[in-house]
Amino acid sequence: MQGLYTRTAALYHQATLEVIFAESLEVLVMALEAVNEEAKPLGLAVSWLKTKVQVFGDLLDEAVQSVHACGEDIEILESFTYLGSAVHNDGGSRQEALRRIGIAHGVMDSLSGSIWRCRYQCRRTKIRIFKSFVIPVLLYGCETWTLNSDLKRRINAFGQNRKQTELFLLAQPLEALSQIVLPTGEDVLRRLFCHGSNSRDNRKAVIDEVVRVWERAHIPVVPLRSIMKKLETLVGKYEVRKKAKKRQSEGDKVSDALLQGHLASLFDIAAPATSSSMIHLKQKDKDLLDDQRGQRKMVMSTVDKESIAKESRKHERLAAERRRKEKELAETLERGEMIELVTGSSATAECADSSTSSSDTNSSARGSAAASASRPKKPKITKEVAAAADRVKLTSRGAHHVFSAIAADQGVLSPSTSSIRRHRKVLRKETAEAAVKDYRNQVQEHDAVLILHWDGKLLPGSESQGHVNRLAIVVTSPSLEGEKLLAIPALPSGTGEAMASKVEETIRHWKFEDRVGGLCFDTTASNTGVHAGCCTLLEQKLGRPLLNLACRHHVMELILASAFKAPSATLRPARRSTIQTVPKEVAHSHKSQCYDHQRPTIG
């Protein structure tokens, strides 16, 4: 691209980066002067030491080293680092990709002694550390790269000279068991060592996976304790041969061949043939078991239509039974609520008015009144009661037990679990709608401009989900006190598109799309990407540019990391005082070089 590129830094309590593109030097100088004049009434000042010019193309002579604007000389650079990425004047990504590969190699070398060569860390932990600390450094900002075949080869070859993870006699660890064939002994061991260690918990996890595959084949298995004993025996044989792997005598080679043949056979955990479950086993399942014990040519189909139809009928039957019970319970509660209590005065007035009624009718009315009077009243679940139950994290079933004990003491009717759950859902919805309406009225009353904050974090989910990546979305405003948490939705992925969609959905639900004036975010590639970053996508979705405010604590993390990487900050066991002095010096420099964070900022 033919043109000029400049970066200016304007300081007012925190740094704000401005980018200017121009087609000629004269236009660039005029733009810089205009920015400087517009900043002065707002109390802003351009940091000319941090302002740089970059030329794309061959517009200037190589002898020209600076540009004069506003009485200052601005340096012309071939490349500079912007938001952690190197920008080169050729417009390509080769320099940045090679730089990232070098940084990633440095990270690998820095972790060599403490992590990679550590004998007390299992392989699974080392793989997680590699994926969490090395790969993000290597691929930071890769969504903006333009790669050729050479760069792709270099990136794919990263780490190939490291220690191989191949297992003795077993090839590579196995990430998951196959779902179309029954596992062999080799498959089970590869899956076990993929967890990193031969612990009891890992063995139980592998056994659960193996049992699920056998259940998918509809073949009954022996008890779990027998499977555990079989797996421990297999692991013991493998460990004995592994200890003698350096010996290459004829006897050792024969033992290795016998072990490999044993591992290649089926990890057989089928129930005894004389058991009733095996006697009534379908013929096609018996054929599959015989084949897996021998030639292993048969595979299980991905969809078992017969089993799916059977399970579907079972679920429909259970659902119909559940609906019938709920209907009967609702009718019973409705009949109980429709019975009105008849007091003694009303019964007396009724008897006085009906002077022509017979004695049988009077006795029946008195019996009905007595029966109605003996029926206990049903308590009402108020908003305060529901809020108290939510505050102590009391489930609907637990609340039913509490209400039952109180109702028995007070002589009233205890609500059912389904009634409690239904009332709590309604009250939660009403409370949430009231909170949204109240904050929306405050924003409209003060005509506030909102700053939108978001950040993601892995939080525990249900047992089936494990950890879930959730995005906290918060708004603040100089016109309002404190901040307001809008939502914490779950993210399907950590990409900028996924975050932008959730943020847009949330602010449109609160009807704040016209009130948002700025974005506050951390400086990750998923937020600051030029094409697929969350900030760029939000501006496109809202149809207007927004003020970008990068979080200052991420900048301070980079400063602290640089302090520890300096030669004077090298840590040794004999110089532990360095650990105590460096943070104090960094904190002192932070206070002396940065503005007070309690001063007002741009709204």
mmCIF file of C-alpha atoms in Angstrom, residues 564 569-572 574-588:
data_model
loop_
_atom_site.group_PDB
_atom_site.id
_atom_site.type_symbol
_atom_site.label_atom_id
_atom_site.label_comp_id
_atom_site.label_asym_id
_atom_site.label_seq_id
_atom_site.Cartn_x
_atom_site.Cartn_y
_atom_site.Cartn_z
ATOM 1 C CA PHE A 564 12.283 -9.658 35.974
ATOM 2 C CA ALA A 569 16.854 -9.135 38.093
ATOM 3 C CA THR A 570 18.176 -12.691 37.543
ATOM 4 C CA LEU A 571 17.002 -14.746 40.529
ATOM 5 C CA ARG A 572 19.250 -17.275 42.276
ATOM 6 C CA ALA A 574 21.311 -17.317 47.307
ATOM 7 C CA ARG A 575 19.845 -13.878 46.393
ATOM 8 C CA ARG A 576 16.236 -14.089 47.531
ATOM 9 C CA SER A 577 16.292 -10.391 48.486
ATOM 10 C CA THR A 578 15.938 -9.542 44.785
ATOM 11 C CA ILE A 579 12.420 -10.962 44.832
ATOM 12 C CA GLN A 580 11.488 -8.585 47.642
ATOM 13 C CA THR A 581 13.129 -5.457 46.218
ATOM 14 C CA VAL A 582 12.050 -5.603 42.551
ATOM 15 C CA PRO A 583 8.254 -5.351 43.155
ATOM 16 C CA LYS A 584 8.815 -2.342 45.465
ATOM 17 C CA GLU A 585 10.899 -0.578 42.825
ATOM 18 C CA VAL A 586 8.350 -1.341 40.125
ATOM 19 C CA ALA A 587 5.512 -0.130 42.340
ATOM 20 C CA HIS A 588 7.444 3.078 43.110
#
